[in-house]
């Protein structure tokens, strides 16, 4: 018996030119990323440094220089004693108003949208496609078109310029996009799970709470991030519907920055701006991994 042996060493790796670690294309990508990071981070750097300086140092004009005397007095003033006209309660008033607006609006909009998306995906309601098309149409109409009709409607039923008024507004306007997300997510799930639950005798609510919601954690996080950033950063609805006693943080920030009385305190304005943006930043950095997972696990499938 003839034994055929190979003359090629088994341990020999693939032949060819060794890839370059710093090719022109890779260097170009790094340069672009560095420039993009500098473009977005430079304003934040200026804001933080300005908020840590005193006003005499700011007047010197060196906006990129580090503070000569580091101080957080502007942050304390922005939070508790910054003035908007005759009211000097700081931006903390707007913070708690935003919290009171955000939590119920987010819970209601996500619950209703998830239930609607679930019903449109599995229960085949009569006219479901027409209802879904009408719901999506609302997402493409500018919000300004609805302002006057909503003001008249809320005034007619007696809730204009109240906390329920702004909560209902954010809930309703969050439904089109959120319903699309949940419908597409549930449509990507195996239909056999739903059929098996129906065979076992489960009804609409049992399937929704015991089967669908536990499987919806990624898309729930996506919806939560979208609602937190959208509601927290909102200015238009807050200034129109919230009322004087419930103005959110963005409206309070505008009133502080654009106040025409006294000296323009740039360090306080910068500190107030960062405090206003802090909640969306924390949400993004804290749940960015879940956001990507939710988007890629069915949120953009159709």
PDB file of C-alpha atoms in Angstrom:
ATOM      1  CA  UNK A   1       0.000   0.000   0.000  1.00  0.00           C
ATOM      2  CA  UNK A   2       1.341   3.384  -1.037  1.00  0.00           C
ATOM      3  CA  UNK A   3       1.178   6.178   1.529  1.00  0.00           C
ATOM      4  CA  UNK A   4       0.872   9.632   0.037  1.00  0.00           C
ATOM      5  CA  UNK A   5       2.475  12.282   2.161  1.00  0.00           C
ATOM      6  CA  UNK A   6       2.080  16.039   1.803  1.00  0.00           C
ATOM      7  CA  UNK A   7       5.128  18.197   1.394  1.00  0.00           C
ATOM      8  CA  UNK A   8       3.331  21.284   2.753  1.00  0.00           C
ATOM      9  CA  UNK A   9       3.916  21.814   6.462  1.00  0.00           C
ATOM     10  CA  UNK A  10       0.662  21.654   8.415  1.00  0.00           C
ATOM     11  CA  UNK A  11       1.641  24.539  10.632  1.00  0.00           C
ATOM     12  CA  UNK A  12       2.338  26.833   7.740  1.00  0.00           C
ATOM     13  CA  UNK A  13      -0.096  29.759   7.684  1.00  0.00           C
ATOM     14  CA  UNK A  14      -1.687  31.397   4.682  1.00  0.00           C
ATOM     15  CA  UNK A  15       0.701  32.932   2.247  1.00  0.00           C
ATOM     16  CA  UNK A  16       0.489  36.468   0.997  1.00  0.00           C
ATOM     17  CA  UNK A  17       1.389  39.984   1.937  1.00  0.00           C
ATOM     18  CA  UNK A  18       0.918  40.899   5.573  1.00  0.00           C
ATOM     19  CA  UNK A  19      -1.879  43.462   5.949  1.00  0.00           C
ATOM     20  CA  UNK A  20      -0.782  46.944   6.848  1.00  0.00           C
ATOM     21  CA  UNK A  21      -1.930  48.236  10.211  1.00  0.00           C
ATOM     22  CA  UNK A  22      -1.906  51.868   9.094  1.00  0.00           C
ATOM     23  CA  UNK A  23      -3.039  51.958   5.506  1.00  0.00           C
ATOM     24  CA  UNK A  24      -4.049  55.283   3.932  1.00  0.00           C
ATOM     25  CA  UNK A  25      -7.716  54.292   4.101  1.00  0.00           C
ATOM     26  CA  UNK A  26      -7.522  53.492   7.807  1.00  0.00           C
ATOM     27  CA  UNK A  27      -5.648  56.715   8.535  1.00  0.00           C
ATOM     28  CA  UNK A  28      -8.341  58.612   6.657  1.00  0.00           C
ATOM     29  CA  UNK A  29     -11.053  56.959   8.761  1.00  0.00           C
ATOM     30  CA  UNK A  30      -9.239  57.877  11.990  1.00  0.00           C
ATOM     31  CA  UNK A  31      -8.802  61.475  10.847  1.00  0.00           C
ATOM     32  CA  UNK A  32     -12.480  61.727   9.990  1.00  0.00           C
ATOM     33  CA  UNK A  33     -13.551  60.244  13.344  1.00  0.00           C
ATOM     34  CA  UNK A  34     -11.267  62.584  15.264  1.00  0.00           C
ATOM     35  CA  UNK A  35     -12.590  65.599  13.363  1.00  0.00           C
ATOM     36  CA  UNK A  36     -16.203  64.508  13.920  1.00  0.00           C
ATOM     37  CA  UNK A  37     -15.570  63.955  17.653  1.00  0.00           C
ATOM     38  CA  UNK A  38     -13.907  67.375  17.949  1.00  0.00           C
ATOM     39  CA  UNK A  39     -16.797  69.008  16.074  1.00  0.00           C
ATOM     40  CA  UNK A  40     -19.366  67.654  18.538  1.00  0.00           C
ATOM     41  CA  UNK A  41     -17.293  67.772  21.725  1.00  0.00           C
ATOM     42  CA  UNK A  42     -15.807  71.238  21.318  1.00  0.00           C
ATOM     43  CA  UNK A  43     -19.082  73.077  22.086  1.00  0.00           C
ATOM     44  CA  UNK A  44     -19.575  70.866  25.137  1.00  0.00           C
ATOM     45  CA  UNK A  45     -16.031  71.635  26.300  1.00  0.00           C
ATOM     46  CA  UNK A  46     -16.659  75.377  25.938  1.00  0.00           C
ATOM     47  CA  UNK A  47     -19.922  75.098  27.862  1.00  0.00           C
ATOM     48  CA  UNK A  48     -18.370  73.154  30.730  1.00  0.00           C
ATOM     49  CA  UNK A  49     -15.328  75.411  30.995  1.00  0.00           C
ATOM     50  CA  UNK A  50     -17.467  78.556  30.851  1.00  0.00           C
ATOM     51  CA  UNK A  51     -19.759  77.248  33.582  1.00  0.00           C
ATOM     52  CA  UNK A  52     -16.719  76.719  35.851  1.00  0.00           C
ATOM     53  CA  UNK A  53     -15.361  80.254  35.400  1.00  0.00           C
ATOM     54  CA  UNK A  54     -16.223  83.517  37.103  1.00  0.00           C
ATOM     55  CA  UNK A  55     -17.723  86.390  35.111  1.00  0.00           C
ATOM     56  CA  UNK A  56     -14.555  88.597  35.307  1.00  0.00           C
ATOM     57  CA  UNK A  57     -12.578  85.735  33.751  1.00  0.00           C
ATOM     58  CA  UNK A  58     -15.208  85.165  31.070  1.00  0.00           C
ATOM     59  CA  UNK A  59     -15.039  88.823  30.061  1.00  0.00           C
ATOM     60  CA  UNK A  60     -11.377  88.325  29.128  1.00  0.00           C
ATOM     61  CA  UNK A  61     -12.553  86.444  26.064  1.00  0.00           C
ATOM     62  CA  UNK A  62     -10.453  83.247  26.345  1.00  0.00           C
ATOM     63  CA  UNK A  63     -13.301  80.791  25.857  1.00  0.00           C
ATOM     64  CA  UNK A  64     -11.006  77.798  25.216  1.00  0.00           C
ATOM     65  CA  UNK A  65      -8.731  78.400  28.212  1.00  0.00           C
ATOM     66  CA  UNK A  66      -9.065  76.383  31.389  1.00  0.00           C
ATOM     67  CA  UNK A  67     -10.517  78.243  34.390  1.00  0.00           C
ATOM     68  CA  UNK A  68      -7.954  80.127  36.444  1.00  0.00           C
ATOM     69  CA  UNK A  69     -10.110  79.704  39.533  1.00  0.00           C
ATOM     70  CA  UNK A  70     -12.379  76.652  39.371  1.00  0.00           C
ATOM     71  CA  UNK A  71     -15.795  77.265  40.900  1.00  0.00           C
ATOM     72  CA  UNK A  72     -19.206  75.565  40.873  1.00  0.00           C
ATOM     73  CA  UNK A  73     -21.046  78.637  42.074  1.00  0.00           C
ATOM     74  CA  UNK A  74     -22.675  79.077  38.667  1.00  0.00           C
ATOM     75  CA  UNK A  75     -24.091  75.543  38.871  1.00  0.00           C
ATOM     76  CA  UNK A  76     -25.570  76.191  42.293  1.00  0.00           C
ATOM     77  CA  UNK A  77     -27.043  79.477  41.120  1.00  0.00           C
ATOM     78  CA  UNK A  78     -28.467  77.922  37.947  1.00  0.00           C
ATOM     79  CA  UNK A  79     -30.148  75.183  39.954  1.00  0.00           C
ATOM     80  CA  UNK A  80     -31.584  77.148  42.865  1.00  0.00           C
ATOM     81  CA  UNK A  81     -31.477  80.925  42.384  1.00  0.00           C
ATOM     82  CA  UNK A  82     -31.322  81.901  38.691  1.00  0.00           C
ATOM     83  CA  UNK A  83     -33.952  84.512  37.823  1.00  0.00           C
ATOM     84  CA  UNK A  84     -36.642  84.482  35.158  1.00  0.00           C
ATOM     85  CA  UNK A  85     -38.099  87.948  35.538  1.00  0.00           C
ATOM     86  CA  UNK A  86     -39.175  88.416  39.162  1.00  0.00           C
ATOM     87  CA  UNK A  87     -39.063  84.688  39.901  1.00  0.00           C
ATOM     88  CA  UNK A  88     -35.643  83.583  41.184  1.00  0.00           C
ATOM     89  CA  UNK A  89     -36.225  79.916  41.955  1.00  0.00           C
ATOM     90  CA  UNK A  90     -33.627  78.524  39.547  1.00  0.00           C
ATOM     91  CA  UNK A  91     -34.105  75.768  37.043  1.00  0.00           C
ATOM     92  CA  UNK A  92     -35.018  73.144  39.644  1.00  0.00           C
ATOM     93  CA  UNK A  93     -38.666  74.195  39.386  1.00  0.00           C
ATOM     94  CA  UNK A  94     -38.668  73.250  35.724  1.00  0.00           C
ATOM     95  CA  UNK A  95     -36.835  70.013  36.504  1.00  0.00           C
ATOM     96  CA  UNK A  96     -39.566  68.704  38.788  1.00  0.00           C
ATOM     97  CA  UNK A  97     -42.240  69.897  36.383  1.00  0.00           C
ATOM     98  CA  UNK A  98     -40.520  67.933  33.599  1.00  0.00           C
ATOM     99  CA  UNK A  99     -40.435  64.846  35.815  1.00  0.00           C
ATOM    100  CA  UNK A 100     -44.172  65.167  36.538  1.00  0.00           C
ATOM    101  CA  UNK A 101     -44.836  65.474  32.813  1.00  0.00           C
ATOM    102  CA  UNK A 102     -42.412  62.784  31.652  1.00  0.00           C
ATOM    103  CA  UNK A 103     -43.296  59.788  33.822  1.00  0.00           C
ATOM    104  CA  UNK A 104     -47.055  59.516  33.169  1.00  0.00           C
ATOM    105  CA  UNK A 105     -46.684  60.547  29.522  1.00  0.00           C
ATOM    106  CA  UNK A 106     -44.041  57.896  28.888  1.00  0.00           C
ATOM    107  CA  UNK A 107     -45.931  55.121  30.695  1.00  0.00           C
ATOM    108  CA  UNK A 108     -49.244  55.867  28.993  1.00  0.00           C
ATOM    109  CA  UNK A 109     -47.832  56.275  25.483  1.00  0.00           C
ATOM    110  CA  UNK A 110     -45.706  53.115  25.663  1.00  0.00           C
ATOM    111  CA  UNK A 111     -48.530  51.027  27.138  1.00  0.00           C
ATOM    112  CA  UNK A 112     -51.118  52.169  24.583  1.00  0.00           C
ATOM    113  CA  UNK A 113     -48.682  51.859  21.661  1.00  0.00           C
ATOM    114  CA  UNK A 114     -47.525  48.384  22.694  1.00  0.00           C
ATOM    115  CA  UNK A 115     -51.108  47.195  23.102  1.00  0.00           C
ATOM    116  CA  UNK A 116     -52.111  48.714  19.749  1.00  0.00           C
ATOM    117  CA  UNK A 117     -49.102  47.230  17.959  1.00  0.00           C
ATOM    118  CA  UNK A 118     -49.842  43.832  19.511  1.00  0.00           C
ATOM    119  CA  UNK A 119     -53.494  43.959  18.427  1.00  0.00           C
ATOM    120  CA  UNK A 120     -52.601  45.074  14.889  1.00  0.00           C
ATOM    121  CA  UNK A 121     -50.009  42.295  14.548  1.00  0.00           C
ATOM    122  CA  UNK A 122     -51.880  39.253  15.884  1.00  0.00           C
ATOM    123  CA  UNK A 123     -55.621  39.853  16.262  1.00  0.00           C
ATOM    124  CA  UNK A 124     -56.407  41.031  12.713  1.00  0.00           C
ATOM    125  CA  UNK A 125     -58.982  43.614  13.705  1.00  0.00           C
ATOM    126  CA  UNK A 126     -61.392  44.685  10.975  1.00  0.00           C
ATOM    127  CA  UNK A 127     -60.001  47.755   9.225  1.00  0.00           C
ATOM    128  CA  UNK A 128     -56.663  47.399  11.018  1.00  0.00           C
ATOM    129  CA  UNK A 129     -54.605  48.418   8.000  1.00  0.00           C
ATOM    130  CA  UNK A 130     -56.700  51.546   7.419  1.00  0.00           C
ATOM    131  CA  UNK A 131     -56.467  52.472  11.103  1.00  0.00           C
ATOM    132  CA  UNK A 132     -52.717  51.938  11.057  1.00  0.00           C
ATOM    133  CA  UNK A 133     -52.302  54.090   7.935  1.00  0.00           C
ATOM    134  CA  UNK A 134     -54.323  56.914   9.520  1.00  0.00           C
ATOM    135  CA  UNK A 135     -52.253  56.629  12.690  1.00  0.00           C
ATOM    136  CA  UNK A 136     -48.997  56.842  10.738  1.00  0.00           C
ATOM    137  CA  UNK A 137     -50.275  59.835   8.808  1.00  0.00           C
ATOM    138  CA  UNK A 138     -50.307  61.787  12.048  1.00  0.00           C
ATOM    139  CA  UNK A 139     -46.549  61.324  12.402  1.00  0.00           C
ATOM    140  CA  UNK A 140     -45.882  63.280   9.192  1.00  0.00           C
ATOM    141  CA  UNK A 141     -48.129  66.284   9.858  1.00  0.00           C
ATOM    142  CA  UNK A 142     -46.299  69.241  11.466  1.00  0.00           C
ATOM    143  CA  UNK A 143     -47.214  69.728  15.106  1.00  0.00           C
ATOM    144  CA  UNK A 144     -47.912  73.419  14.537  1.00  0.00           C
ATOM    145  CA  UNK A 145     -50.991  72.478  12.492  1.00  0.00           C
ATOM    146  CA  UNK A 146     -52.624  70.944  15.564  1.00  0.00           C
ATOM    147  CA  UNK A 147     -51.899  73.723  18.058  1.00  0.00           C
ATOM    148  CA  UNK A 148     -54.934  75.949  17.597  1.00  0.00           C
ATOM    149  CA  UNK A 149     -57.501  73.114  17.292  1.00  0.00           C
ATOM    150  CA  UNK A 150     -56.068  71.497  20.423  1.00  0.00           C
ATOM    151  CA  UNK A 151     -56.140  74.779  22.344  1.00  0.00           C
ATOM    152  CA  UNK A 152     -59.814  75.182  21.465  1.00  0.00           C
ATOM    153  CA  UNK A 153     -60.541  71.564  22.337  1.00  0.00           C
ATOM    154  CA  UNK A 154     -58.778  71.657  25.706  1.00  0.00           C
ATOM    155  CA  UNK A 155     -60.350  74.997  26.578  1.00  0.00           C
ATOM    156  CA  UNK A 156     -63.770  73.612  25.706  1.00  0.00           C
ATOM    157  CA  UNK A 157     -63.443  70.664  28.093  1.00  0.00           C
ATOM    158  CA  UNK A 158     -61.794  72.790  30.786  1.00  0.00           C
ATOM    159  CA  UNK A 159     -58.300  71.293  31.046  1.00  0.00           C
ATOM    160  CA  UNK A 160     -56.242  73.816  29.072  1.00  0.00           C
ATOM    161  CA  UNK A 161     -52.971  74.921  30.760  1.00  0.00           C
ATOM    162  CA  UNK A 162     -53.068  72.055  33.260  1.00  0.00           C
ATOM    163  CA  UNK A 163     -50.839  69.060  33.938  1.00  0.00           C
ATOM    164  CA  UNK A 164     -53.315  66.543  32.419  1.00  0.00           C
ATOM    165  CA  UNK A 165     -53.421  68.713  29.289  1.00  0.00           C
ATOM    166  CA  UNK A 166     -49.687  68.434  28.557  1.00  0.00           C
ATOM    167  CA  UNK A 167     -49.623  64.741  29.548  1.00  0.00           C
ATOM    168  CA  UNK A 168     -52.439  63.887  27.120  1.00  0.00           C
ATOM    169  CA  UNK A 169     -50.716  65.877  24.373  1.00  0.00           C
ATOM    170  CA  UNK A 170     -47.396  64.043  24.722  1.00  0.00           C
ATOM    171  CA  UNK A 171     -49.187  60.689  24.965  1.00  0.00           C
ATOM    172  CA  UNK A 172     -51.195  61.231  21.785  1.00  0.00           C
ATOM    173  CA  UNK A 173     -48.317  62.590  19.703  1.00  0.00           C
ATOM    174  CA  UNK A 174     -46.040  59.746  20.789  1.00  0.00           C
ATOM    175  CA  UNK A 175     -48.409  57.032  19.587  1.00  0.00           C
ATOM    176  CA  UNK A 176     -47.768  56.999  15.787  1.00  0.00           C
ATOM    177  CA  UNK A 177     -44.029  56.279  15.886  1.00  0.00           C
ATOM    178  CA  UNK A 178     -44.243  53.998  18.918  1.00  0.00           C
ATOM    179  CA  UNK A 179     -47.085  51.985  17.396  1.00  0.00           C
ATOM    180  CA  UNK A 180     -45.001  51.496  14.257  1.00  0.00           C
ATOM    181  CA  UNK A 181     -42.072  50.248  16.347  1.00  0.00           C
ATOM    182  CA  UNK A 182     -44.166  47.795  18.359  1.00  0.00           C
ATOM    183  CA  UNK A 183     -46.151  46.544  15.382  1.00  0.00           C
ATOM    184  CA  UNK A 184     -43.006  45.794  13.390  1.00  0.00           C
ATOM    185  CA  UNK A 185     -41.362  44.183  16.411  1.00  0.00           C
ATOM    186  CA  UNK A 186     -44.317  41.893  17.128  1.00  0.00           C
ATOM    187  CA  UNK A 187     -44.614  41.065  13.430  1.00  0.00           C
ATOM    188  CA  UNK A 188     -41.064  39.701  13.580  1.00  0.00           C
ATOM    189  CA  UNK A 189     -41.967  37.247  16.378  1.00  0.00           C
ATOM    190  CA  UNK A 190     -42.965  33.653  15.470  1.00  0.00           C
ATOM    191  CA  UNK A 191     -46.721  33.397  14.950  1.00  0.00           C
ATOM    192  CA  UNK A 192     -46.606  29.871  16.401  1.00  0.00           C
ATOM    193  CA  UNK A 193     -46.094  31.314  19.901  1.00  0.00           C
ATOM    194  CA  UNK A 194     -49.353  33.221  19.635  1.00  0.00           C
ATOM    195  CA  UNK A 195     -51.210  30.226  18.213  1.00  0.00           C
ATOM    196  CA  UNK A 196     -49.900  27.954  20.960  1.00  0.00           C
ATOM    197  CA  UNK A 197     -51.074  30.389  23.630  1.00  0.00           C
ATOM    198  CA  UNK A 198     -54.499  30.558  21.978  1.00  0.00           C
ATOM    199  CA  UNK A 199     -54.716  26.763  21.914  1.00  0.00           C
ATOM    200  CA  UNK A 200     -53.943  26.729  25.642  1.00  0.00           C
ATOM    201  CA  UNK A 201     -56.934  28.996  26.208  1.00  0.00           C
ATOM    202  CA  UNK A 202     -55.162  32.323  26.781  1.00  0.00           C
ATOM    203  CA  UNK A 203     -57.052  35.477  25.883  1.00  0.00           C
ATOM    204  CA  UNK A 204     -55.971  38.890  24.653  1.00  0.00           C
ATOM    205  CA  UNK A 205     -54.795  40.228  27.994  1.00  0.00           C
ATOM    206  CA  UNK A 206     -53.141  37.019  29.170  1.00  0.00           C
ATOM    207  CA  UNK A 207     -51.109  36.698  25.974  1.00  0.00           C
ATOM    208  CA  UNK A 208     -50.159  40.364  26.117  1.00  0.00           C
ATOM    209  CA  UNK A 209     -49.019  40.489  29.740  1.00  0.00           C
ATOM    210  CA  UNK A 210     -47.616  36.954  30.141  1.00  0.00           C
ATOM    211  CA  UNK A 211     -46.108  36.327  26.707  1.00  0.00           C
ATOM    212  CA  UNK A 212     -45.613  39.484  24.665  1.00  0.00           C
ATOM    213  CA  UNK A 213     -44.429  41.990  27.267  1.00  0.00           C
ATOM    214  CA  UNK A 214     -41.689  39.703  28.710  1.00  0.00           C
ATOM    215  CA  UNK A 215     -40.365  39.273  25.155  1.00  0.00           C
ATOM    216  CA  UNK A 216     -40.493  43.018  24.451  1.00  0.00           C
ATOM    217  CA  UNK A 217     -37.713  44.279  26.726  1.00  0.00           C
ATOM    218  CA  UNK A 218     -35.436  45.495  23.871  1.00  0.00           C
ATOM    219  CA  UNK A 219     -38.178  47.415  22.076  1.00  0.00           C
ATOM    220  CA  UNK A 220     -39.526  48.767  25.377  1.00  0.00           C
ATOM    221  CA  UNK A 221     -36.104  50.268  26.040  1.00  0.00           C
ATOM    222  CA  UNK A 222     -36.046  51.797  22.547  1.00  0.00           C
ATOM    223  CA  UNK A 223     -39.493  53.294  23.085  1.00  0.00           C
ATOM    224  CA  UNK A 224     -38.482  54.560  26.517  1.00  0.00           C
ATOM    225  CA  UNK A 225     -35.385  56.297  25.153  1.00  0.00           C
ATOM    226  CA  UNK A 226     -37.359  57.915  22.340  1.00  0.00           C
ATOM    227  CA  UNK A 227     -40.026  59.165  24.722  1.00  0.00           C
ATOM    228  CA  UNK A 228     -37.611  60.399  27.374  1.00  0.00           C
ATOM    229  CA  UNK A 229     -35.597  62.435  24.891  1.00  0.00           C
ATOM    230  CA  UNK A 230     -38.643  63.654  22.982  1.00  0.00           C
ATOM    231  CA  UNK A 231     -40.687  64.711  26.008  1.00  0.00           C
ATOM    232  CA  UNK A 232     -37.785  66.070  28.041  1.00  0.00           C
ATOM    233  CA  UNK A 233     -36.425  68.166  25.167  1.00  0.00           C
ATOM    234  CA  UNK A 234     -39.826  69.449  24.096  1.00  0.00           C
ATOM    235  CA  UNK A 235     -40.365  73.197  24.112  1.00  0.00           C
ATOM    236  CA  UNK A 236     -43.345  73.838  21.826  1.00  0.00           C
ATOM    237  CA  UNK A 237     -45.954  71.762  23.667  1.00  0.00           C
ATOM    238  CA  UNK A 238     -44.599  72.832  27.043  1.00  0.00           C
ATOM    239  CA  UNK A 239     -44.919  76.537  26.371  1.00  0.00           C
ATOM    240  CA  UNK A 240     -48.392  76.178  24.800  1.00  0.00           C
ATOM    241  CA  UNK A 241     -50.168  73.539  26.893  1.00  0.00           C
ATOM    242  CA  UNK A 242     -48.421  73.167  30.256  1.00  0.00           C
ATOM    243  CA  UNK A 243     -49.568  76.406  31.877  1.00  0.00           C
ATOM    244  CA  UNK A 244     -47.626  78.851  34.031  1.00  0.00           C
ATOM    245  CA  UNK A 245     -47.442  76.503  37.023  1.00  0.00           C
ATOM    246  CA  UNK A 246     -46.198  73.461  35.049  1.00  0.00           C
ATOM    247  CA  UNK A 247     -43.584  74.897  32.677  1.00  0.00           C
ATOM    248  CA  UNK A 248     -40.997  72.195  31.847  1.00  0.00           C
ATOM    249  CA  UNK A 249     -37.246  72.577  32.140  1.00  0.00           C
ATOM    250  CA  UNK A 250     -36.704  73.655  28.541  1.00  0.00           C
ATOM    251  CA  UNK A 251     -39.118  76.578  28.927  1.00  0.00           C
ATOM    252  CA  UNK A 252     -37.491  77.573  32.210  1.00  0.00           C
ATOM    253  CA  UNK A 253     -34.092  77.447  30.506  1.00  0.00           C
ATOM    254  CA  UNK A 254     -35.317  79.717  27.716  1.00  0.00           C
ATOM    255  CA  UNK A 255     -36.652  82.179  30.273  1.00  0.00           C
ATOM    256  CA  UNK A 256     -33.347  82.221  32.162  1.00  0.00           C
ATOM    257  CA  UNK A 257     -31.130  82.578  29.095  1.00  0.00           C
ATOM    258  CA  UNK A 258     -33.303  85.213  27.416  1.00  0.00           C
ATOM    259  CA  UNK A 259     -33.997  87.244  30.530  1.00  0.00           C
ATOM    260  CA  UNK A 260     -33.593  90.952  29.757  1.00  0.00           C
ATOM    261  CA  UNK A 261     -33.121  92.092  33.355  1.00  0.00           C
ATOM    262  CA  UNK A 262     -29.711  92.538  34.938  1.00  0.00           C
ATOM    263  CA  UNK A 263     -26.333  91.305  33.749  1.00  0.00           C
ATOM    264  CA  UNK A 264     -25.964  88.477  31.257  1.00  0.00           C
ATOM    265  CA  UNK A 265     -24.464  85.655  33.341  1.00  0.00           C
ATOM    266  CA  UNK A 266     -22.925  83.368  30.749  1.00  0.00           C
ATOM    267  CA  UNK A 267     -21.567  80.904  33.302  1.00  0.00           C
ATOM    268  CA  UNK A 268     -25.021  80.471  34.835  1.00  0.00           C
ATOM    269  CA  UNK A 269     -26.596  80.102  31.390  1.00  0.00           C
ATOM    270  CA  UNK A 270     -24.111  77.399  30.412  1.00  0.00           C
ATOM    271  CA  UNK A 271     -24.620  75.535  33.677  1.00  0.00           C
ATOM    272  CA  UNK A 272     -28.390  75.691  33.273  1.00  0.00           C
ATOM    273  CA  UNK A 273     -28.101  74.383  29.701  1.00  0.00           C
ATOM    274  CA  UNK A 274     -25.990  71.415  30.776  1.00  0.00           C
ATOM    275  CA  UNK A 275     -28.358  70.637  33.661  1.00  0.00           C
ATOM    276  CA  UNK A 276     -31.285  70.648  31.241  1.00  0.00           C
ATOM    277  CA  UNK A 277     -29.537  68.220  28.861  1.00  0.00           C
ATOM    278  CA  UNK A 278     -28.259  65.955  31.627  1.00  0.00           C
ATOM    279  CA  UNK A 279     -31.211  63.557  31.802  1.00  0.00           C
ATOM    280  CA  UNK A 280     -31.240  62.627  28.063  1.00  0.00           C
ATOM    281  CA  UNK A 281     -27.440  62.254  28.153  1.00  0.00           C
ATOM    282  CA  UNK A 282     -27.608  59.878  31.113  1.00  0.00           C
ATOM    283  CA  UNK A 283     -30.366  57.867  29.433  1.00  0.00           C
ATOM    284  CA  UNK A 284     -28.388  57.543  26.191  1.00  0.00           C
ATOM    285  CA  UNK A 285     -25.108  56.605  27.827  1.00  0.00           C
ATOM    286  CA  UNK A 286     -26.787  54.249  30.292  1.00  0.00           C
ATOM    287  CA  UNK A 287     -28.904  52.327  27.803  1.00  0.00           C
ATOM    288  CA  UNK A 288     -27.161  52.771  24.450  1.00  0.00           C
ATOM    289  CA  UNK A 289     -26.418  49.048  24.194  1.00  0.00           C
ATOM    290  CA  UNK A 290     -30.098  48.212  24.729  1.00  0.00           C
ATOM    291  CA  UNK A 291     -31.096  50.808  22.154  1.00  0.00           C
ATOM    292  CA  UNK A 292     -28.961  49.207  19.449  1.00  0.00           C
ATOM    293  CA  UNK A 293     -30.179  45.735  20.432  1.00  0.00           C
ATOM    294  CA  UNK A 294     -33.816  46.830  20.241  1.00  0.00           C
ATOM    295  CA  UNK A 295     -33.436  48.508  16.876  1.00  0.00           C
ATOM    296  CA  UNK A 296     -31.704  45.482  15.358  1.00  0.00           C
ATOM    297  CA  UNK A 297     -34.103  42.926  16.854  1.00  0.00           C
ATOM    298  CA  UNK A 298     -37.148  43.919  14.847  1.00  0.00           C
ATOM    299  CA  UNK A 299     -37.854  47.614  15.259  1.00  0.00           C
ATOM    300  CA  UNK A 300     -37.096  48.299  11.601  1.00  0.00           C
ATOM    301  CA  UNK A 301     -38.529  45.129  10.153  1.00  0.00           C
ATOM    302  CA  UNK A 302     -41.728  45.188   8.212  1.00  0.00           C
TER     303      UNK A 302
END
